[in-house]
Coordinates of C-alpha atoms in Angstrom, one line a residue:
Chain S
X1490 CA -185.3 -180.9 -134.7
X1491 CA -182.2 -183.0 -135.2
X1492 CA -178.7 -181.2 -133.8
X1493 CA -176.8 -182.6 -136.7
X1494 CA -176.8 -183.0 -140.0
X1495 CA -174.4 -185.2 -142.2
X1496 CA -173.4 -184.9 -145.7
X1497 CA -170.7 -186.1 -148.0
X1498 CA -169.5 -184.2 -150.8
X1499 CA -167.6 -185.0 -154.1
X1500 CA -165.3 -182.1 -155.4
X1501 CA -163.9 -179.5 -154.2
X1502 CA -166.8 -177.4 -156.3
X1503 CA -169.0 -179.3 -154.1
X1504 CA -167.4 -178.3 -151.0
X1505 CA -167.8 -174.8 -151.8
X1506 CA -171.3 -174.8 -153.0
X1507 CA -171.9 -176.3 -149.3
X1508 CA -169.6 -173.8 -148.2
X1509 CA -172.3 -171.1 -150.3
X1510 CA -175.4 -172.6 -148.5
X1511 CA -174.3 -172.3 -144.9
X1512 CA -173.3 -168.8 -145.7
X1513 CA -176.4 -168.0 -147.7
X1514 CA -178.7 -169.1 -144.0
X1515 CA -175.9 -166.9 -141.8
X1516 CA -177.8 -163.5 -140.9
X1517 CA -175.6 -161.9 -137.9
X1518 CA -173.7 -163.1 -134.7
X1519 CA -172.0 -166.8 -135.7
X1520 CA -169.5 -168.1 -134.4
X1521 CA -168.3 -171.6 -136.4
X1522 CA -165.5 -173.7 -135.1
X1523 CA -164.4 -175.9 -138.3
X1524 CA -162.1 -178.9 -137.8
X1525 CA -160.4 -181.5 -139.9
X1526 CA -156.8 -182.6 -141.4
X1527 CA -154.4 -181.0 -143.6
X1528 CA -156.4 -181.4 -147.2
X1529 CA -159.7 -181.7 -145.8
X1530 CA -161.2 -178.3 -147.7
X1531 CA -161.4 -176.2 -144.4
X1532 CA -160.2 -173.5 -146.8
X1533 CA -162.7 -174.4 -149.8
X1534 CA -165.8 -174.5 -147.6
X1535 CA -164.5 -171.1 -146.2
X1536 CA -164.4 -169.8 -149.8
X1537 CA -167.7 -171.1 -150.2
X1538 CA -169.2 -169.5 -147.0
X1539 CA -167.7 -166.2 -147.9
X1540 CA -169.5 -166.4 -150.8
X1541 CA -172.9 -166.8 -149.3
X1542 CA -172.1 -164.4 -146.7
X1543 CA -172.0 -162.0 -149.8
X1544 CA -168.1 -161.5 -150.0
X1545 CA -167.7 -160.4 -153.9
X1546 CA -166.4 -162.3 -156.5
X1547 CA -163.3 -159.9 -156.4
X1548 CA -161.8 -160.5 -153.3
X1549 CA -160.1 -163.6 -153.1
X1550 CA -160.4 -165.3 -149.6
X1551 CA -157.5 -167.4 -148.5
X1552 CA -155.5 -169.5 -146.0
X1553 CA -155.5 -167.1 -143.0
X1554 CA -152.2 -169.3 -141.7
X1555 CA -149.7 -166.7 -141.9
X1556 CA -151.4 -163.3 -140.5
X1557 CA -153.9 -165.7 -138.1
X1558 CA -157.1 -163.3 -139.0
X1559 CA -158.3 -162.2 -142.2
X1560 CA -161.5 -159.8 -142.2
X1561 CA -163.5 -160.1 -145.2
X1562 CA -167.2 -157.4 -145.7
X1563 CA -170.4 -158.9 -147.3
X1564 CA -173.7 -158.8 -146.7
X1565 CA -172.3 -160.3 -143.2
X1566 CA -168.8 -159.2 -142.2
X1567 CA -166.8 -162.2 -141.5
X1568 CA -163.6 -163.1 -139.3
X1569 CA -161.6 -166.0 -140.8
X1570 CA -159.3 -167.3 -137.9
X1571 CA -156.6 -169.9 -138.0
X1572 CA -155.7 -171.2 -134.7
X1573 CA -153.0 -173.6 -135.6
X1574 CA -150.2 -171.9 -134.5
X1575 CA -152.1 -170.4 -131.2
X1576 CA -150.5 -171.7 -128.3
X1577 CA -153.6 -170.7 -125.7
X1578 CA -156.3 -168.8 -125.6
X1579 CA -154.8 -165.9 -124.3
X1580 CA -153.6 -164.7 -127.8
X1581 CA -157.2 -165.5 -129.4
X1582 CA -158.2 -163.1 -126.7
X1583 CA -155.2 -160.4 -127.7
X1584 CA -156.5 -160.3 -131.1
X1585 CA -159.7 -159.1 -130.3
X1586 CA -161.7 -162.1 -130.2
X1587 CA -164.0 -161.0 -127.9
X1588 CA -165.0 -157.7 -130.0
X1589 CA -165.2 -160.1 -133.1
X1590 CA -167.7 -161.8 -131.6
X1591 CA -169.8 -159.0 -130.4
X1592 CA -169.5 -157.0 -133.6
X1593 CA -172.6 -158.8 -134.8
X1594 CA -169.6 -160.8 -138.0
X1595 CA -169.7 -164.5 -138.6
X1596 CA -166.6 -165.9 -136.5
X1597 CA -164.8 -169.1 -138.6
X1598 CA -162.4 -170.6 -136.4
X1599 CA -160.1 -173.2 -138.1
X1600 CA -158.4 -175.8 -136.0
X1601 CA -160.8 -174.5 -132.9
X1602 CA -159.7 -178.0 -131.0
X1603 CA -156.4 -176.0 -130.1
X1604 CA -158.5 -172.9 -128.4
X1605 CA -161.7 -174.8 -127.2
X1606 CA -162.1 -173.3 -124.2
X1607 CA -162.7 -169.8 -125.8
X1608 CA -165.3 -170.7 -128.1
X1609 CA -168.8 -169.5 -126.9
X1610 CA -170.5 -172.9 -125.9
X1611 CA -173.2 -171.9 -128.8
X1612 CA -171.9 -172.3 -132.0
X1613 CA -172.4 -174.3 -134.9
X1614 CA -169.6 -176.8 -134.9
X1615 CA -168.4 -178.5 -138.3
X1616 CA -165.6 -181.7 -138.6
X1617 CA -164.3 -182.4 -142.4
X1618 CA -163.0 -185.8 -143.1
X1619 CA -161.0 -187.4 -146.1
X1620 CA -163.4 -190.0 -147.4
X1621 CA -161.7 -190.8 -150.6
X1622 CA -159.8 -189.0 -153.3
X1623 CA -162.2 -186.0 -153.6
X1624 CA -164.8 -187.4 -151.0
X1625 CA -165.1 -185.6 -148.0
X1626 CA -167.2 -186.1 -144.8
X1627 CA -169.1 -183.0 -143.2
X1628 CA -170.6 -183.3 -139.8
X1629 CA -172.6 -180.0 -139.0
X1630 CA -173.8 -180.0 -135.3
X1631 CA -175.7 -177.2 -133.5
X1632 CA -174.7 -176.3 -129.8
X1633 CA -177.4 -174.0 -128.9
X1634 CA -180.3 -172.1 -129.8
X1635 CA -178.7 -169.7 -131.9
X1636 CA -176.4 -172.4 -133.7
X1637 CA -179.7 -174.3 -133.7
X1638 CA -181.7 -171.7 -136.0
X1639 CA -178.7 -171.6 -138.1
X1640 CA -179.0 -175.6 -138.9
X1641 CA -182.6 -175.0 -139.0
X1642 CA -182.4 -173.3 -141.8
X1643 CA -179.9 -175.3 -143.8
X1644 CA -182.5 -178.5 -143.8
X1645 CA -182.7 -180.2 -147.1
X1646 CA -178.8 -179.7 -147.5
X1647 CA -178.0 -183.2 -149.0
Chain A
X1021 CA -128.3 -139.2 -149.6
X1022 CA -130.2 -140.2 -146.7
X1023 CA -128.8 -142.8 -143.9
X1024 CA -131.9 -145.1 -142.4
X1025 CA -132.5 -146.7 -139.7
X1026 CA -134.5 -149.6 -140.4
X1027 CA -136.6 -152.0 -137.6
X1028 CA -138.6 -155.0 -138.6
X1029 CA -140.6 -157.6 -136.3
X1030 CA -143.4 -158.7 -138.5
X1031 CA -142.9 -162.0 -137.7
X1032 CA -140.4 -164.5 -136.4
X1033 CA -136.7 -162.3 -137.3
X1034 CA -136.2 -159.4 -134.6
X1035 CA -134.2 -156.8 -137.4
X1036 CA -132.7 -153.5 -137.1
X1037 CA -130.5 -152.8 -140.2
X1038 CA -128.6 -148.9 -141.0
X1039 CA -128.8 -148.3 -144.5
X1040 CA -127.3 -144.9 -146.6
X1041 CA -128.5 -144.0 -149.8
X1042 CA -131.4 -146.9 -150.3
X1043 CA -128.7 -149.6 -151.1
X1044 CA -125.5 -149.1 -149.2
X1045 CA -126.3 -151.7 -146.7
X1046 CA -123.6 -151.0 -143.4
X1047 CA -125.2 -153.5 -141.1
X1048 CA -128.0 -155.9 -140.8
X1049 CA -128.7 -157.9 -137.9
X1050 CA -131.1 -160.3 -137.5
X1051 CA -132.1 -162.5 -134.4
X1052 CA -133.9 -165.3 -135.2
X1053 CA -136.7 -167.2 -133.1
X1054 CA -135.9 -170.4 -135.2
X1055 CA -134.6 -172.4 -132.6
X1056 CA -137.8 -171.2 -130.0
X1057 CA -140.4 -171.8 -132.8
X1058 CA -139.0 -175.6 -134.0
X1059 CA -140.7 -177.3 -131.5
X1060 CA -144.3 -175.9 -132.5
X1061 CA -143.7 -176.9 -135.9
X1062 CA -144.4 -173.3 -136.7
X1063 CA -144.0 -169.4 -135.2
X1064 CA -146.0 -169.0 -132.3
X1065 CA -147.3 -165.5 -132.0
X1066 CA -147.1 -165.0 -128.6
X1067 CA -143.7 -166.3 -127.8
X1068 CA -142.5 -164.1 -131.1
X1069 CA -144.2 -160.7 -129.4
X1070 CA -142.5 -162.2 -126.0
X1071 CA -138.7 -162.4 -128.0
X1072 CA -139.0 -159.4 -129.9
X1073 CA -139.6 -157.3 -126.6
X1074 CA -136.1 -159.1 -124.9
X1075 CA -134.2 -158.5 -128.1
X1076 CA -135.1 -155.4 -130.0
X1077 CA -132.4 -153.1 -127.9
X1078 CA -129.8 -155.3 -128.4
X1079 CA -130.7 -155.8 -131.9
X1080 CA -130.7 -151.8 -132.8
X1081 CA -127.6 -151.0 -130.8
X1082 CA -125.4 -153.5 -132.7
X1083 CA -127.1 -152.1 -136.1
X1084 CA -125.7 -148.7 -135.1
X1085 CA -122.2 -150.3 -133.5
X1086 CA -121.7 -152.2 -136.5
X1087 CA -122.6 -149.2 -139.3
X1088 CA -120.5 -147.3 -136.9
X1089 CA -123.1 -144.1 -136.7
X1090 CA -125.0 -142.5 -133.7
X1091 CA -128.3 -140.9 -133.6
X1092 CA -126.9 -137.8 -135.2
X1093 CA -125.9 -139.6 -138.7
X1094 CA -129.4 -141.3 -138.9
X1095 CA -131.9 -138.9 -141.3
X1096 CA -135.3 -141.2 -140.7
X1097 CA -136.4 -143.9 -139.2
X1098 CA -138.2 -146.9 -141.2
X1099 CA -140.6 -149.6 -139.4
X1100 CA -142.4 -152.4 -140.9
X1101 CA -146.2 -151.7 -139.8
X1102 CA -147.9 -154.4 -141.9
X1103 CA -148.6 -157.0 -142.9
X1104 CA -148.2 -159.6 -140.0
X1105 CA -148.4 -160.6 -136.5
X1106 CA -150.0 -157.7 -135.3
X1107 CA -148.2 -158.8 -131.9
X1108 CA -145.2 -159.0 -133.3
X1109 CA -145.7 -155.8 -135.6
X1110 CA -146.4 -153.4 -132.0
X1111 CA -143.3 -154.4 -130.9
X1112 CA -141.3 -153.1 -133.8
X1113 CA -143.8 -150.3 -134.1
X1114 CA -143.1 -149.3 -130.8
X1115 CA -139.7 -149.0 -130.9
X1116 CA -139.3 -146.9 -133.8
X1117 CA -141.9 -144.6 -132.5
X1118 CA -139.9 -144.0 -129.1
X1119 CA -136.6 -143.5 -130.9
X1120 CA -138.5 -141.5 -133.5
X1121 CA -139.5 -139.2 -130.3
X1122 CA -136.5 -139.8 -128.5
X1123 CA -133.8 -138.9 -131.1
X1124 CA -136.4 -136.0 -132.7
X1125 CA -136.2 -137.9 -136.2
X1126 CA -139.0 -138.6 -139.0
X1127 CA -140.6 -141.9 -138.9
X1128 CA -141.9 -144.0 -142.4
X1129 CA -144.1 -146.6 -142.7
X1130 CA -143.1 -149.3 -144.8
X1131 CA -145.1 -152.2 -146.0
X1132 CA -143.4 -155.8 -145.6
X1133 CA -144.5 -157.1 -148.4
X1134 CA -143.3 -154.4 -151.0
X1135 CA -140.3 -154.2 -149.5
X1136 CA -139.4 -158.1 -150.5
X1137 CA -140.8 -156.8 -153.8
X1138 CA -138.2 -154.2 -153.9
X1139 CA -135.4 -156.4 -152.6
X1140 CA -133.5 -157.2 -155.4
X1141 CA -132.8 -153.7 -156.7
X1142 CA -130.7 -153.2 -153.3
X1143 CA -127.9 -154.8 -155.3
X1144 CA -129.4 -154.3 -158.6
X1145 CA -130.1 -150.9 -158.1
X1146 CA -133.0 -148.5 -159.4
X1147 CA -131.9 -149.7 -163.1
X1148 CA -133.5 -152.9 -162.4
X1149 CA -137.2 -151.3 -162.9
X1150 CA -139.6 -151.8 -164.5
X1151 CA -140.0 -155.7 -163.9
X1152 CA -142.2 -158.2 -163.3
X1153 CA -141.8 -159.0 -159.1
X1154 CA -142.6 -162.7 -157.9
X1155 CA -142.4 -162.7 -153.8
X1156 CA -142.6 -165.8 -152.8
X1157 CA -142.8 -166.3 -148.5
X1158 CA -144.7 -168.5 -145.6
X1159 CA -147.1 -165.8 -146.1
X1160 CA -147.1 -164.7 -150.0
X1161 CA -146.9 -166.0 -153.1
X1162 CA -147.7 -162.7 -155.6
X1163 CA -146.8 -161.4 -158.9
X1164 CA -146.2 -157.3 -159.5
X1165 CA -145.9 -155.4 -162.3
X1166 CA -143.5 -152.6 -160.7
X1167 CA -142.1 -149.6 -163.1
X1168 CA -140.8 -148.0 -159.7
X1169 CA -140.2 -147.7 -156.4
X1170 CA -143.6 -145.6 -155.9
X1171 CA -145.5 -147.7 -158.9
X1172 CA -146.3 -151.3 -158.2
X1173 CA -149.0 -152.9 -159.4
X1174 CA -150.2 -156.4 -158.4
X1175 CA -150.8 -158.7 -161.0
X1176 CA -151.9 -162.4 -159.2
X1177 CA -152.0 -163.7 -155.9
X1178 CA -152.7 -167.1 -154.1
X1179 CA -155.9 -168.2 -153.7
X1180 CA -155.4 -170.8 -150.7
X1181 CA -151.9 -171.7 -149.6
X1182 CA -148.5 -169.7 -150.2
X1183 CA -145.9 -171.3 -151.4
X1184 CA -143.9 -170.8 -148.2
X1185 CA -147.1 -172.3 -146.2
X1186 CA -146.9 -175.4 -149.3
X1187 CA -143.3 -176.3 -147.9
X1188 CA -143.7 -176.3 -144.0
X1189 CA -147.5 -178.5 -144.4
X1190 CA -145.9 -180.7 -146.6
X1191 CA -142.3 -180.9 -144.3
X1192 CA -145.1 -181.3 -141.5
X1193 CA -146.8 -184.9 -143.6
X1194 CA -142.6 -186.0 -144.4
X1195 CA -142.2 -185.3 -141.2
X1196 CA -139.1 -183.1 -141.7
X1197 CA -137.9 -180.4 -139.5
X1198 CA -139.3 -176.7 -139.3
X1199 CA -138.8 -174.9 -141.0
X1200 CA -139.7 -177.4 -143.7
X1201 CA -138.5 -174.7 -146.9
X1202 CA -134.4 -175.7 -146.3
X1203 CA -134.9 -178.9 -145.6
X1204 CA -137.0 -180.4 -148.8
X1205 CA -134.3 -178.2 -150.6
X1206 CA -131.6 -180.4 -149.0
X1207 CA -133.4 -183.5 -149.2
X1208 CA -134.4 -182.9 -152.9
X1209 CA -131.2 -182.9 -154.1
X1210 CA -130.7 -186.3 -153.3
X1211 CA -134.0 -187.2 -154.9
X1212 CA -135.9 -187.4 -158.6
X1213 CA -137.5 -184.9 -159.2
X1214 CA -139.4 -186.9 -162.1
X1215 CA -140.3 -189.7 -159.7
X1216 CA -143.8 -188.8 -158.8
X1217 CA -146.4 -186.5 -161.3
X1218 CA -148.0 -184.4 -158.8
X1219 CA -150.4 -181.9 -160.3
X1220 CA -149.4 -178.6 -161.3
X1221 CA -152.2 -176.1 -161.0
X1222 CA -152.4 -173.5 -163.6
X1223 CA -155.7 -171.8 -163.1
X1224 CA -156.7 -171.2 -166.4
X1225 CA -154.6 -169.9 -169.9
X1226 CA -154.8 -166.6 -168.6
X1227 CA -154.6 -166.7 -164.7
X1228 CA -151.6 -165.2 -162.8
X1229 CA -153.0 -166.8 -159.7
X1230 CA -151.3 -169.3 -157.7
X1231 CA -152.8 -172.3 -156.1
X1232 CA -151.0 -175.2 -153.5
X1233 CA -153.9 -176.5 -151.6
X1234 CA -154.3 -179.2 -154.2
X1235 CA -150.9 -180.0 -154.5
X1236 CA -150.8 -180.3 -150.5
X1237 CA -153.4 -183.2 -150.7
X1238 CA -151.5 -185.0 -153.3
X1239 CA -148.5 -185.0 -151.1
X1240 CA -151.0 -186.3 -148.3
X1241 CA -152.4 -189.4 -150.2
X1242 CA -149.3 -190.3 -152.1
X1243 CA -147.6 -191.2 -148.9
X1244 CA -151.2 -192.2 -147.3
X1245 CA -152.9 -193.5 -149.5
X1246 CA -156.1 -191.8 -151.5
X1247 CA -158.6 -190.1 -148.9
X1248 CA -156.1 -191.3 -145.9
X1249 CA -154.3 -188.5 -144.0
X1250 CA -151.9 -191.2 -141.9
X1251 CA -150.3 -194.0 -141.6
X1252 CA -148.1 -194.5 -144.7
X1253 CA -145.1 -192.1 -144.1
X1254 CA -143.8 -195.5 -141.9
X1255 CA -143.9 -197.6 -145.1
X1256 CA -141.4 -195.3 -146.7
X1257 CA -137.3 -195.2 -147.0
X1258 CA -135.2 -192.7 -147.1
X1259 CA -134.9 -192.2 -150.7
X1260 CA -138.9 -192.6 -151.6
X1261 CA -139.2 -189.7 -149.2
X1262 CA -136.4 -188.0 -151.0
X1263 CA -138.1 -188.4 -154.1
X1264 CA -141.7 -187.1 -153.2
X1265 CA -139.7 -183.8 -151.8
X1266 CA -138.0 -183.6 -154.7
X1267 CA -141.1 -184.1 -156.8
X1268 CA -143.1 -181.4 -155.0
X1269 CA -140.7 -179.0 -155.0
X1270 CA -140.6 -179.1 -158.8
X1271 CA -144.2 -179.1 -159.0
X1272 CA -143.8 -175.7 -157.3
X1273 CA -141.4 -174.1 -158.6
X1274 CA -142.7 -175.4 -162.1
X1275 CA -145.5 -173.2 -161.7
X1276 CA -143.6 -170.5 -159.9
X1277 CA -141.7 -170.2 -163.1
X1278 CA -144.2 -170.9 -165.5
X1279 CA -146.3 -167.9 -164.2
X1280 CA -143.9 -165.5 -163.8
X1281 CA -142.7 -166.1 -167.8
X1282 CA -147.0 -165.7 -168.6
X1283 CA -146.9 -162.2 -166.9
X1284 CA -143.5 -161.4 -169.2
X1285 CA -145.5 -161.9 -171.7
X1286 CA -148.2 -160.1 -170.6
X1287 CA -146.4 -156.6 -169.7
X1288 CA -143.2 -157.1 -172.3
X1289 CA -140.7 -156.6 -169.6
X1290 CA -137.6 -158.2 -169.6
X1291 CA -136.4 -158.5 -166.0
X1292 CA -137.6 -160.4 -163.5
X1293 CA -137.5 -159.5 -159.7
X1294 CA -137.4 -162.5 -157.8
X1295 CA -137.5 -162.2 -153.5
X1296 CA -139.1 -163.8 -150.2
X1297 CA -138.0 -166.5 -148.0
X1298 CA -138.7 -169.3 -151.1
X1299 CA -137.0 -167.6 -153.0
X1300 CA -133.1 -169.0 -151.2
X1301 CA -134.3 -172.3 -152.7
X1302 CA -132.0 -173.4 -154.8
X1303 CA -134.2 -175.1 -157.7
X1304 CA -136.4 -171.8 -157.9
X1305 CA -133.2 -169.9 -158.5
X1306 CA -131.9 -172.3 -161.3
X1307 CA -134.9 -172.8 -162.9
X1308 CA -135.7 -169.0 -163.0
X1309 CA -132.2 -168.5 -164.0
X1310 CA -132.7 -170.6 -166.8
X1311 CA -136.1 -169.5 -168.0
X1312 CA -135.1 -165.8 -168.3
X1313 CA -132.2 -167.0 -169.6
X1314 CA -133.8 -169.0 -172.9
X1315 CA -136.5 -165.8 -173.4
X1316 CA -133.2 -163.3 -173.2
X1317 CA -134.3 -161.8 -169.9
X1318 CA -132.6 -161.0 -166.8
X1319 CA -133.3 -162.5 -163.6
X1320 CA -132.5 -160.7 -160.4
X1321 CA -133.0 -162.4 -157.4
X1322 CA -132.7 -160.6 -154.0
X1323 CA -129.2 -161.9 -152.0
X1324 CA -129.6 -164.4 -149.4
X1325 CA -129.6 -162.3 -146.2
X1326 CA -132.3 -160.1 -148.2
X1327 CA -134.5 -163.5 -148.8
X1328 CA -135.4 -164.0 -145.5
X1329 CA -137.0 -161.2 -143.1
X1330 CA -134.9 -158.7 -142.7
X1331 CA -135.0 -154.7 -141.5
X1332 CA -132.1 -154.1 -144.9
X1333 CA -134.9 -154.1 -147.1
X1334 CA -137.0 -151.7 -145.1
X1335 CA -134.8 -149.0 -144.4
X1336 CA -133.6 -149.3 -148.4
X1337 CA -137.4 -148.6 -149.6
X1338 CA -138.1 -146.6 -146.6
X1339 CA -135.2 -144.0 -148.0
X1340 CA -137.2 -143.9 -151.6
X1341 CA -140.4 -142.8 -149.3
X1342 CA -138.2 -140.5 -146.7
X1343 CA -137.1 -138.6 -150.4
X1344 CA -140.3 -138.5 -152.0
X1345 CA -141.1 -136.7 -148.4
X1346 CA -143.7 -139.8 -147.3
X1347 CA -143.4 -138.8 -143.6
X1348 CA -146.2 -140.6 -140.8
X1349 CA -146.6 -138.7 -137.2
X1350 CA -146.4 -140.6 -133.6
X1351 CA -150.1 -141.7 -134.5
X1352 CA -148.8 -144.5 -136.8
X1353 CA -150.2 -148.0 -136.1
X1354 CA -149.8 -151.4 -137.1
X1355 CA -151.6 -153.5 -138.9
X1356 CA -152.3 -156.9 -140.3
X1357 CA -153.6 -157.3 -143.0
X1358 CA -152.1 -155.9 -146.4

């Protein structure tokens, strides 16, 4: 079994419905560390995820910039983190990151470059590129066995 | 007539502000982090908690000095417990719980958010009501229908970005300084405003949503080039830099203003409430100003100092609550989220 899988999608719609199949195969514990530049649909494929996770079509999931968690139920509770304005790892950890992760949610951290150190060494690790106007590149790589399963199951993604 | 003691740290602005009567503001003191902050591009939570700690006693003794009251005079106390840095929210929290011990006085719990909504009525008093509310901040970007103090309803929301968060990423590809909301104001002005058709997202006929993200990423690959994220801002002079700012910021508050007529229509009020940190720039204001004006409806936006964070605007709405007898104990925690 291959540790990563590559895709490329073509609108934000497509993002999200990528976004909706990784949260679709996410059954308990994750923990996702998604990077990428400004613009790159970190957000979108959040949306999307939430979706799949079972997060209902009434609550509106957004940037998490501001407040630095957002906590959203579904099927699968999930933590939506924004670590760009973290300056260590120490506040990740005053925030309850530790509990998040235990709680059995789905942990999205965005810009988890800045707090590396604190993400558990398996997770499911995803990089968003600008590959043109509405193009984007999506690098999905498994870390361990958990993250591994996870990726498993989202084979035949295209 | 109840005098307030207001205290608000729910993010960057340490506040304590004394307040009789819901709008007789006698002080308001803010210490800002700006200057700690600029570096980062952006608050950092931790060195916010770290400021508010070192300044909050200071901060509430001059309140008091200034308003010229001791503990005796003060009827309540009211503390912003969400939403926010929950760091930075403790700290305030905190504080108003010791003095609420301390001095023996009630304590209310005041949301952040609907206090910006009811802003503007600490000048334009309770007459203002009912009104369509537009908060626009770093953190919010929401529409209310409000027919009180107590009854406020909301009507749209962002769906990615705020408009606050849309001026300090797109400050951040200019490469302006934080925080990037004055300065695309200031540089705008020296810009057109028609020079560049970025997109202004309207969600549908009926939506009273708001959306930036896209309008982020049109900033991006104007000055970068379509799917490129660097490399073009050096290509650039002065005044095609001047130009983009200007012609996001009217993108924005096209659609700021735009929505905020739609959901006139839709509840057949005739004032607007307009408050939050976007809400000092100066094209929102005219343009708003304007828009009422043409429909025959009144626009009133929240004073300057009541724009940004501030502790005024929690001890005004905290009096409506002290009076409708909306009392927390010592238990009281922060929070968050909304």
């Amino acid at each position: 079994m291959t540790d990563e899988h590559r895709l490329t999608t073509h609108s934000p719609a497509d993002t999200h419905a990528v976004g909706a199949r990784i949260g679709a195969s996410l059954c308990g514990r994750a923990c996702i560390a998604l990077d990428g530049p400004l613009g790159a649909g970190k957000t979108q494929l959040t949306k999307g995820i939430a979706k799949g996770c079972g997060v209902g079509p009434d609550v509106t999931v957004n940037s998490p910039t501001f407040v630095i968690v957002n906590e959203y139920a579904g099927r699968v509770r999930i933590f939506h983190i924004d670590a760009y304005r973290l300056s260590g790892c120490e506040e990740l950890d005053a925030i309850g990151f530790d509990e998040m992760l235990e709680s059995d949610s789905v942990v999205i951290v965005e810009w988890s470059d800045r707090v590396a150190s604190i993400i558990p060494d398996d997770h499911l690790a995803i990089r968003m590129e600008h590959a043109g106007d509405t193009i984007r590149d999506i690098r999905i790589r498994a870390t361990g066995e958990r993250s591994r399963r996870i990726l498993g199951a989202l084979s035949g993604l295209s | 007539m109840a005098t307030i003691l207001g205290i608000e740290s729910s993010c960057d602005e340490t506040a304590a502000a004394v307040v009789v009567d819901g709008h007789d503001v006698r002080s308001s003191i803010i210490a800002s982090q700006v200057d700690l902050h600029r570096k980062y591009g952006g608050v950092v939570p931790e060195i916010a908690s770290r400021a508010h700690i070192e300044k909050f006693d200071a901060v509430i003794a001059e309140a008091m000095d200034l308003a010229e009251v001791s503990p005796g005079d003060i009827d309540a106390i009211a503390v912003t417990t969400s939403p926010g840095l929950i760091g930075s929210l403790l700290i305030g929290v905190t504080a108003a719980k010791t003095l609420s011990w301390y001095w023996n006085k009630p304590l209310v719990a005041v949301d952040h958010v609907l206090a910006h909504v009811c802003s503007p009525a600490i000048d334009g008093g309770p007459g203002i009501w009912p009104a369509v509310a537009l908060v626009v901040s770093g953190g919010h970007s929401s529409l209310y229908r409000v027919d009180d103090f107590n009854a406020i309803e909301r009507l749209g929301q962002t769906i990615d970005d705020a408009a606050g968060e849309a001026f300090d990423k797109v400050a951040t590809i200019l490469n302006l300084r934080y925080p990037g909301g004055p300065e695309i104001d200031r540089l705008a002005k020296r810009g057109d405003a028609g020079a560049v058709a970025f997109p202004r997202t309207m969600l549908g006929r009926e939506s009273l949503d708001f959306s930036f993200s896209g309008l982020k990423t049109a900033v991006l690959y104007h000055v970068n080039g379509p799917g490129k994220t660097s490399g073009g801002l050096e290509k650039l002079n002065e005044q095609q830099i001047a130009h983009i700012a200007a012609s996001f910021q009217e993108a924005v508050v096209d659609v700021l203003v735009r929505k905020t007529m739609r959901a006139l229509d839709r509840t057949g009020y005739d004032n607007v409430a307009l408050s939050g940190g976007v809400a000092a720039n100066s094209r929102l204001r005219a343009k708003m100003e304007a828009a009422c004006a043409d429909r025959g409806a009144s626009l009133y936006a929240a004073k300057l100092a009541y724009c940004m964070d501030n502790a005024a605007m929690i001890a005004a709405l905290g009096e409506r609550m002290f009076r409708q007898g909306q009392i927390v104990t010592l238990e009281l925690d922060a929070s968050a989220r909304c």
